[in-house]
CSV table of C-alpha atoms in Angstrom, one decimal:
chain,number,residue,atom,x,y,z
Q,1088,UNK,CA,69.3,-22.8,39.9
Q,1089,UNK,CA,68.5,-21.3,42.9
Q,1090,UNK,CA,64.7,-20.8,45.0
Q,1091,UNK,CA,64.7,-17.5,44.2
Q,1092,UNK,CA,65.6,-17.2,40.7
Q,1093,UNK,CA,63.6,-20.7,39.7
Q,1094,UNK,CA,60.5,-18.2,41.5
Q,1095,UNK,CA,61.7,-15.4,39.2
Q,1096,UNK,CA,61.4,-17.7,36.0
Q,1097,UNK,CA,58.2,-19.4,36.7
Q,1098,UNK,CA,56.7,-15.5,37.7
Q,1099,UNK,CA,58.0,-14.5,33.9
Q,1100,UNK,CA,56.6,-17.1,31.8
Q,1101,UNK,CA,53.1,-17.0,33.6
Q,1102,UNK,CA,53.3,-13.4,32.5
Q,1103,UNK,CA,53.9,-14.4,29.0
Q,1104,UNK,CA,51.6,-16.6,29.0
Q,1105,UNK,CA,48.2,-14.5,30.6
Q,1106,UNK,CA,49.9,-11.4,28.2
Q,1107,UNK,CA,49.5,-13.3,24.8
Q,1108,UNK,CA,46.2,-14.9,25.5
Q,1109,UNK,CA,44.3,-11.9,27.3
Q,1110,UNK,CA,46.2,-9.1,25.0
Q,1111,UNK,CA,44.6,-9.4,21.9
Q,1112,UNK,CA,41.1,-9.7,23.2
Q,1113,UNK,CA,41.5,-6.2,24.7
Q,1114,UNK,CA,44.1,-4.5,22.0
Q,1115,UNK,CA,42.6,-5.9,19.1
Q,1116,UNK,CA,39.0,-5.6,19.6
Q,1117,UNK,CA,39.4,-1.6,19.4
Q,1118,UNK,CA,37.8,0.1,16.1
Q,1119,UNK,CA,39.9,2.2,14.1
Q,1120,UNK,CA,38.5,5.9,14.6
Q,1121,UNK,CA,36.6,7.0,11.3
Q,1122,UNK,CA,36.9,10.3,9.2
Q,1123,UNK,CA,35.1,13.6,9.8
Q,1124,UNK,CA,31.5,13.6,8.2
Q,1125,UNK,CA,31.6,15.4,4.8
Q,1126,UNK,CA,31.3,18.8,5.0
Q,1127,UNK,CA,27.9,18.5,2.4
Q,1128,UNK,CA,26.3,16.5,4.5
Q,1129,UNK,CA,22.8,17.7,6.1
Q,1130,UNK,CA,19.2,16.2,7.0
Q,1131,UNK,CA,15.8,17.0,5.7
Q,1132,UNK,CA,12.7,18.6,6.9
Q,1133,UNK,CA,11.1,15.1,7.3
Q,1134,UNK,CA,13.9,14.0,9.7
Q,1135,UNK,CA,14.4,17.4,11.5
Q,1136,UNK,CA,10.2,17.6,12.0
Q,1137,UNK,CA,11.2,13.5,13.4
Q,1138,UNK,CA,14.0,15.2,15.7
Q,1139,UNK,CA,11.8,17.9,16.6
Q,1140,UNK,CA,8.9,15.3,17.7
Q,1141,UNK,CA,11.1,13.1,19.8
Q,1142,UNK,CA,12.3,15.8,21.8
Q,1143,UNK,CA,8.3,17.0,22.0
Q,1144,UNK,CA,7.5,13.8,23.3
Q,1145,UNK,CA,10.2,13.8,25.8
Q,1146,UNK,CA,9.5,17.1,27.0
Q,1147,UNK,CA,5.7,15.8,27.9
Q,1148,UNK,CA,7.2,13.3,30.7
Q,1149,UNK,CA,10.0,15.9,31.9
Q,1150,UNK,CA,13.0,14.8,30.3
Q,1151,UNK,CA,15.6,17.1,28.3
Q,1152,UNK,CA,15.9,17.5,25.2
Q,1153,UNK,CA,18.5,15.4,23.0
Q,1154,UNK,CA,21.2,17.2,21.1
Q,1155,UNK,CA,21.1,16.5,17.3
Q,1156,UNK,CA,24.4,14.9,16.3
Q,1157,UNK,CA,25.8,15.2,13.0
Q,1158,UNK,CA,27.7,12.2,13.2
Q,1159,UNK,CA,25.0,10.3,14.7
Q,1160,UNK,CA,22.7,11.6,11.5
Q,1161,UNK,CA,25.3,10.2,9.4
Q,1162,UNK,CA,25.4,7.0,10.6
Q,1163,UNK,CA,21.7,6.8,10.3
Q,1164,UNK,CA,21.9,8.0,7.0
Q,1165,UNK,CA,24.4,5.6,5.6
Q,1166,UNK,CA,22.7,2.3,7.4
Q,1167,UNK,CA,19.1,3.5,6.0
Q,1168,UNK,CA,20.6,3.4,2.4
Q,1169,UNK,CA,22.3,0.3,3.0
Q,1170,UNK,CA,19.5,-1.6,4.7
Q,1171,UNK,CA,16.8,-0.1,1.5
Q,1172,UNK,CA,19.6,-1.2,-1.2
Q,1173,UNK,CA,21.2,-4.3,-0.1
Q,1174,UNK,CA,19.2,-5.7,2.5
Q,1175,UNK,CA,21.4,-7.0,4.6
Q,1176,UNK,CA,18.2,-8.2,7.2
Q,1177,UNK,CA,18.1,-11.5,5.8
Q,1178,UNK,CA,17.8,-14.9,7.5
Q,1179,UNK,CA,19.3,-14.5,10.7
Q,1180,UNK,CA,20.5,-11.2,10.8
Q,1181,UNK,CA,18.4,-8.5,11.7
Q,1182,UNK,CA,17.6,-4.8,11.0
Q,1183,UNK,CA,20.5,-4.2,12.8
Q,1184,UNK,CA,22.6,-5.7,10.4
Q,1185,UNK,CA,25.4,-4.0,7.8
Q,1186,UNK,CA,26.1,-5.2,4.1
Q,1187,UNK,CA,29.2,-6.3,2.2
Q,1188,UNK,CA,28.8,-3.4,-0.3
Q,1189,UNK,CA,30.2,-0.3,1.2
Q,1190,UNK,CA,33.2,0.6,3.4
Q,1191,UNK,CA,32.6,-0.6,6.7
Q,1192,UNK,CA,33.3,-3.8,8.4
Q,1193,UNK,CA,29.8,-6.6,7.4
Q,1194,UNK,CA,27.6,-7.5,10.4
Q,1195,UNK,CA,25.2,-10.1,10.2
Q,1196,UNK,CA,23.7,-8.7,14.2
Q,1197,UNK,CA,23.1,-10.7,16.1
Q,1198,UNK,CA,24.9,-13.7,14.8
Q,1199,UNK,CA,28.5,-12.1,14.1
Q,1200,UNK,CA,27.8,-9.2,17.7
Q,1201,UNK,CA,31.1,-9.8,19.9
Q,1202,UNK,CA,33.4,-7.6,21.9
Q,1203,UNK,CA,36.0,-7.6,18.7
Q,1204,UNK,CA,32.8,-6.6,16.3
Q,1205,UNK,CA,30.0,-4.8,17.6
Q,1206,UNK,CA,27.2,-3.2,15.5
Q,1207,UNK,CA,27.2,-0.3,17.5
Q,1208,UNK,CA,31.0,0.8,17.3
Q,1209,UNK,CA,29.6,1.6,13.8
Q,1210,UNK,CA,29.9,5.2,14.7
Q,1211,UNK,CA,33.3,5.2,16.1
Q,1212,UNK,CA,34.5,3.2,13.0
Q,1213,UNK,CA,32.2,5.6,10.1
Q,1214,UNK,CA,32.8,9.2,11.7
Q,1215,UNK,CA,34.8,10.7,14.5
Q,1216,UNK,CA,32.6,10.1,17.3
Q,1217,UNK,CA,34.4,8.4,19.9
Q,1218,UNK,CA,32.3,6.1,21.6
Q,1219,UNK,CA,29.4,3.4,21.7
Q,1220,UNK,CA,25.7,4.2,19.9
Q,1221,UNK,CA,22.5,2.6,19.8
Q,1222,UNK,CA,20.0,2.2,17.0
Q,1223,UNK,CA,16.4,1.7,16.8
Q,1224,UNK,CA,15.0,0.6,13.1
Q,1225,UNK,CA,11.5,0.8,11.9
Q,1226,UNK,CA,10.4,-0.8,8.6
Q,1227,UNK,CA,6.8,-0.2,6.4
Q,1228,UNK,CA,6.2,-1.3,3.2
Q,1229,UNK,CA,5.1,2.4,2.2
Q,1230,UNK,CA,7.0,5.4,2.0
Q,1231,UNK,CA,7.6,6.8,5.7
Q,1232,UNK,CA,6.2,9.6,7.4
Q,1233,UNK,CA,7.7,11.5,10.3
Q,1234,UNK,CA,4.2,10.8,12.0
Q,1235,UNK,CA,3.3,7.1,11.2
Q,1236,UNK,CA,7.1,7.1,12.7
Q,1237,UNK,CA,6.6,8.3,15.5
Q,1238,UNK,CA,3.4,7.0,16.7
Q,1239,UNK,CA,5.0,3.4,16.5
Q,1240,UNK,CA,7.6,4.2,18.4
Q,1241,UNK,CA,5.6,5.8,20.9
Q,1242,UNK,CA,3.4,3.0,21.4
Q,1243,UNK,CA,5.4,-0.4,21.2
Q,1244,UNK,CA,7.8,-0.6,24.2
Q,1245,UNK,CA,11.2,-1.6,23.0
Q,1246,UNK,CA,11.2,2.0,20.9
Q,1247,UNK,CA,9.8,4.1,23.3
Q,1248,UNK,CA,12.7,2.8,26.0
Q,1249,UNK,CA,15.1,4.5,24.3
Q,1250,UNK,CA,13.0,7.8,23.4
Q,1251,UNK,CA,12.0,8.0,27.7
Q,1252,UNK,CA,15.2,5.9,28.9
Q,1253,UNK,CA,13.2,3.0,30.2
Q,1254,UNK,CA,13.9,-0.2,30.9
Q,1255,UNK,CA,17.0,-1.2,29.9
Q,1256,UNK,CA,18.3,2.4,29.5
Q,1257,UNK,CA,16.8,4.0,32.8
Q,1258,UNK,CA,19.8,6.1,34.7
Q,1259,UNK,CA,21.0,6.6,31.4
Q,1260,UNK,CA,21.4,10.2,29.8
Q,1261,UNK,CA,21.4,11.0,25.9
Q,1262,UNK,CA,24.2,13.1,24.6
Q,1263,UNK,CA,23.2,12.6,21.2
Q,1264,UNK,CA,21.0,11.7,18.9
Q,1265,UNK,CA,21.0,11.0,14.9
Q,1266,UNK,CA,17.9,10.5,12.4
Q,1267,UNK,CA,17.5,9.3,8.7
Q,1268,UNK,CA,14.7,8.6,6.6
Q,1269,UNK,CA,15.2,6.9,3.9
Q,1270,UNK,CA,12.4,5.4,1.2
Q,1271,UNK,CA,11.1,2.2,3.5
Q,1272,UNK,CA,13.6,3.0,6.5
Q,1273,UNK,CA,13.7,5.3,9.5
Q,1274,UNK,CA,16.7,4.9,11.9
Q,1275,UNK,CA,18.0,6.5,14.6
Q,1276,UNK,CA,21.2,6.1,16.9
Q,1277,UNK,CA,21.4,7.1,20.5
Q,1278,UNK,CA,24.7,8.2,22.0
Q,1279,UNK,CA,25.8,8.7,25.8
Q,1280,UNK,CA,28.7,10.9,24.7
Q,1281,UNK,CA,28.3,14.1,23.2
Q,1282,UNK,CA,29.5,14.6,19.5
Q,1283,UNK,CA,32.6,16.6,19.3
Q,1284,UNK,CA,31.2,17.5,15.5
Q,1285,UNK,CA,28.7,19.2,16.8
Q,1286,UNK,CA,24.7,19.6,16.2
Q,1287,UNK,CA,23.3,18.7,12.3
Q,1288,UNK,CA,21.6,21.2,10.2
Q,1289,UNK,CA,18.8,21.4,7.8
Q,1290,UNK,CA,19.3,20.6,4.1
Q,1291,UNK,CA,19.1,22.8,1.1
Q,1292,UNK,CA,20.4,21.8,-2.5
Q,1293,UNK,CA,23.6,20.6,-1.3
Q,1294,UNK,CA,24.4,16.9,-2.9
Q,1295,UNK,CA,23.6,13.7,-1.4
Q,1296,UNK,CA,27.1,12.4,0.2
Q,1297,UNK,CA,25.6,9.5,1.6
Q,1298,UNK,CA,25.9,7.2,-1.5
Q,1299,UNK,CA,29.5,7.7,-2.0
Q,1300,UNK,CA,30.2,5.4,1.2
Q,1301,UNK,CA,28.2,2.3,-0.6
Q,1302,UNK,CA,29.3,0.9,-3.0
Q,1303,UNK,CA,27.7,1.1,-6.9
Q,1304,UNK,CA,25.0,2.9,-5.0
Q,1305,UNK,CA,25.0,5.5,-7.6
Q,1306,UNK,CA,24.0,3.2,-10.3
Q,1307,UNK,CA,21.0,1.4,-8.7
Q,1308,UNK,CA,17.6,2.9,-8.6
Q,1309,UNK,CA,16.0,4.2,-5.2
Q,1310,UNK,CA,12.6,2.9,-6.1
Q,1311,UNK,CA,14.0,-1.0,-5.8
Q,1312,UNK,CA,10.9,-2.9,-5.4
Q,1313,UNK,CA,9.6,-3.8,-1.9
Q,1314,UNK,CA,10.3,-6.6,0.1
Q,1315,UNK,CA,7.5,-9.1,0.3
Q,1316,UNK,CA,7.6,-10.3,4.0
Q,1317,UNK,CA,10.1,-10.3,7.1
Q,1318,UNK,CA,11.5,-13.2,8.6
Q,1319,UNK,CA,9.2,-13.5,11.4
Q,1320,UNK,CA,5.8,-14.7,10.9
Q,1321,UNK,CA,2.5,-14.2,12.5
Q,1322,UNK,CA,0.1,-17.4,12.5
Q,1323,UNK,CA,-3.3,-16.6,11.8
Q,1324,UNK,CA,-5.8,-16.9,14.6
Q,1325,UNK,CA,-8.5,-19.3,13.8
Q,1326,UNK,CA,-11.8,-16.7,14.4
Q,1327,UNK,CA,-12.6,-14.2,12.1
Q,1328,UNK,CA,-11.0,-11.6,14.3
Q,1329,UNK,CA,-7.9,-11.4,11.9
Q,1330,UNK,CA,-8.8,-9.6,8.5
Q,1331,UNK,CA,-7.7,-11.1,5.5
Q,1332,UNK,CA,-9.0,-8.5,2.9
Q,1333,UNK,CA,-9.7,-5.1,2.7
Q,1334,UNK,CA,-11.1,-2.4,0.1
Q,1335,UNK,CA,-8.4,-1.1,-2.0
Q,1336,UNK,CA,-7.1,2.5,-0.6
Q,1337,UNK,CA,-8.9,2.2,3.0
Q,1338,UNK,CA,-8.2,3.7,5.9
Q,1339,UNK,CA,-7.9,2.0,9.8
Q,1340,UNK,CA,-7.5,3.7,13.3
Q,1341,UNK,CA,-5.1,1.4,14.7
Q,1342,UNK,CA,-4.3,1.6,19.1
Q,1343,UNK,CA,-1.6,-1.6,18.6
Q,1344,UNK,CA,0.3,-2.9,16.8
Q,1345,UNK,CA,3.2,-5.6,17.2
Q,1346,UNK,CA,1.5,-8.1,20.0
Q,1347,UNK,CA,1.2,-11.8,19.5
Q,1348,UNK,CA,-1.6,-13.2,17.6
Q,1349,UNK,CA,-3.2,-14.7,20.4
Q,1350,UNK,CA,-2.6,-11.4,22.4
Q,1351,UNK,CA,-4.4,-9.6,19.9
Q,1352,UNK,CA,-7.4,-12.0,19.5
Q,1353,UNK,CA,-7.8,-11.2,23.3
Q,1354,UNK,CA,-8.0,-7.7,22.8
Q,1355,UNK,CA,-10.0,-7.6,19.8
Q,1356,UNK,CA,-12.5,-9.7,21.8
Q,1357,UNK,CA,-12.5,-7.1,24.4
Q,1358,UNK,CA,-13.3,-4.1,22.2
Q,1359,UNK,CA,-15.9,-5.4,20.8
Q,1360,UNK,CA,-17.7,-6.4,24.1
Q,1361,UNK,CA,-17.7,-3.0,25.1
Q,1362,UNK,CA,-18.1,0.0,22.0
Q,1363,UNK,CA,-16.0,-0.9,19.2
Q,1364,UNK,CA,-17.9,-3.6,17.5
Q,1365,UNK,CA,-16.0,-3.1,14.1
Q,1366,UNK,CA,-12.4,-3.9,16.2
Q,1367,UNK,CA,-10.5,-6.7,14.6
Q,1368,UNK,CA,-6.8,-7.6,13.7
Q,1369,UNK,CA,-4.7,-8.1,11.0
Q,1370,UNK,CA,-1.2,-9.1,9.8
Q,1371,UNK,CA,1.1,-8.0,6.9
Q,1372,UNK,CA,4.7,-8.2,6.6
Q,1373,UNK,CA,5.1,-10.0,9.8
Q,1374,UNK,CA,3.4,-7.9,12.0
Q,1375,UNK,CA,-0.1,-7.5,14.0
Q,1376,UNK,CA,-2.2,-4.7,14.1
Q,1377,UNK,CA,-5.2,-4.0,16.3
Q,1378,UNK,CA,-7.4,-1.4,14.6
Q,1379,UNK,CA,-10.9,-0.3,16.1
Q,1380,UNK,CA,-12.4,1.4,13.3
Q,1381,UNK,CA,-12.5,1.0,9.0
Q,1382,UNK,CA,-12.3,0.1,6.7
Q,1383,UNK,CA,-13.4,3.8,5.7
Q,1384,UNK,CA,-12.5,6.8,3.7
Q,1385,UNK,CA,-10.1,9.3,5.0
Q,1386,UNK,CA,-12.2,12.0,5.9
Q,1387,UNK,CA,-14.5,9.7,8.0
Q,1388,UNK,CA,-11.5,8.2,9.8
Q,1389,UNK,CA,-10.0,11.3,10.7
Q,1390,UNK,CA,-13.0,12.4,12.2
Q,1391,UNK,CA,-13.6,9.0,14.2
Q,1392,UNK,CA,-9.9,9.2,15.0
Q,1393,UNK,CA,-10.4,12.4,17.3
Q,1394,UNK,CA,-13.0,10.6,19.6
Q,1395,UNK,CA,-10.4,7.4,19.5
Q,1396,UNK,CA,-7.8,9.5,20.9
Q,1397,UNK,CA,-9.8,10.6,23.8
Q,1398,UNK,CA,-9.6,7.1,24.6
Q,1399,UNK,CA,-6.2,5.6,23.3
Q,1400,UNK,CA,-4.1,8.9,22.9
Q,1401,UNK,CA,-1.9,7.5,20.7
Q,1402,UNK,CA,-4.0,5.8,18.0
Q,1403,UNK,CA,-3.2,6.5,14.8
Q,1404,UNK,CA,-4.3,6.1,10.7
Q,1405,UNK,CA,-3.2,3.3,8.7
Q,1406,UNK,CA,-3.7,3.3,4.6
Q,1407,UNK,CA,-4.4,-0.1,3.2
């Protein structure tokens, strides 16, 4: 064998070689393209007042408004159902986590996240939308409103990057934009790309499609009992800054929510040396709230809420 074709050889079977290792890692990983969204699919007045808020709030620091995506709303509709029926956000898998019960690929995010399976191909793999999205989940242990919604997102950072593109999404532009409220669940995805399905319309009587896509999800009840506490637990400072108990059916103005315990100890201690004297803290279902006000009846905490707000703008009632 000569130089030349002993160089030819060797060339070939490095190629082999790079081709089958490096091939599947770039062939494989890609997610079959979904179906169209069902044609009887639509959103509700809760989540289109949620759309309608987001793009409100946006439109107070300059930015454009986000197209509403039927695919997007989809998504968000089927992962709401799926996280409020089979609670998949167990152990060490998060909100952002999918079920074994309907007909998608199971993520336990972030545990099972790589480039083969990636939570947010979810769209590409449920509908026809052809690229990457992003979710944001929020969780209460009542029923959700569009405006409890919104004023957590607003106020706790890692929500309101996505709804101003901050942080981690700064330079980035929203194409699109899906919502779903479901029971205990709000969701939304952001995409980069716009939808070729086009924008999602209001509801009337048209039949809930969503439930066909999870499986046996027509023969369990909506109203499943709620979830008694998250994975995550706050310890309990050791003042009397963190309430324990409080009046049944009472009402709190709450400016933060979400900080550390000792975080919130600090704060609580600064409130009260200047003119909220009734400000303490208190944790439920793994999280901290700072309230400045209550516990007190509606009426009396709506009207303390608009002198709050003239203070911390985006304070905000909380029923206990």
């Amino acid at each position: 064998m000569n130089q030349l074709n002993f160089l030819y050889l060797h060339f070939f079977w490095l190629f082999a070689f790079f081709a089958g290792v490096y091939a599947p890692a770039f062939g494989q990983g890609a997610v079959k393209q979904g179906n169209p969204v069902p044609v009887n699919f639509s959103i509700k007045e809760p989540e289109m007042k949620l759309f309608r808020m987001v793009n409100e709030y946006r439109q107070q620091y300059g930015l454009p408004a986000i197209p509403l995506s039927k695919s997007l709303c989809y998504v968000a509709a089927v992962h709401a159902k799926d996280l409020m029926f089979y609670h998949p956000d167990q152990g060490s898998c998060n909100f952002h986590s999918w079920s074994n019960k309907g007909s998608w690929i199971p993520v336990c995010y972030p545990k099972d996240e790589t480039k083969k399976v990636s939570v947010w191909d979810k769209p590409r793999e449920l509908t026809t939308y052809p690229a990457k999205a992003y979710e944001i989940v929020y969780w209460e242990n009542t029923q959700l409103l569009p405006d409890s919604i919104m004023m957590v997102w607003r106020t706790e950072d890692y929500f309101n990057s996505f709804l101003l593109n901050t942080g981690k999404w700064q330079g980035q532009t929203w194409n699109a934009i899906g919502i779903a409220i479901f029971e205990n669940y709000a969701c939304a995805w952001f995409g980069m790309v716009t939808d070729p399905e086009g924008t999602e319309t209001l509801s009337g009587t048209k039949p809930d499609v969503t439930k066909s896509i999870i499986k046996d999800s027509t023969t369990r009840k909506s109203k499943k009992p709620l979830k008694e506490t998250k994975t995550i637990q706050v310890p309990k400072p050791v003042t009397d800054y963190a309430l324990t108990t409080q009046p049944v059916n009472s009402w709190f103005i709450i400016i933060k929510t979400n900080l550390p315990a000792d975080a919130a100890q600090k704060l609580v201690e600064e409130l009260r040396s200047k003119d909220y004297p009734q400000a303490k803290f208190f944790e439920k279902d793994g999280k901290t709230r700072v309230s400045v006000f209550g516990p007190v009846d509606k009426p009396t905490a709506s009207a303390m809420l608009k002198e709050v707000k003239k203070v911390y703008k985006d304070a905000w009632l909380l029923k206990e």
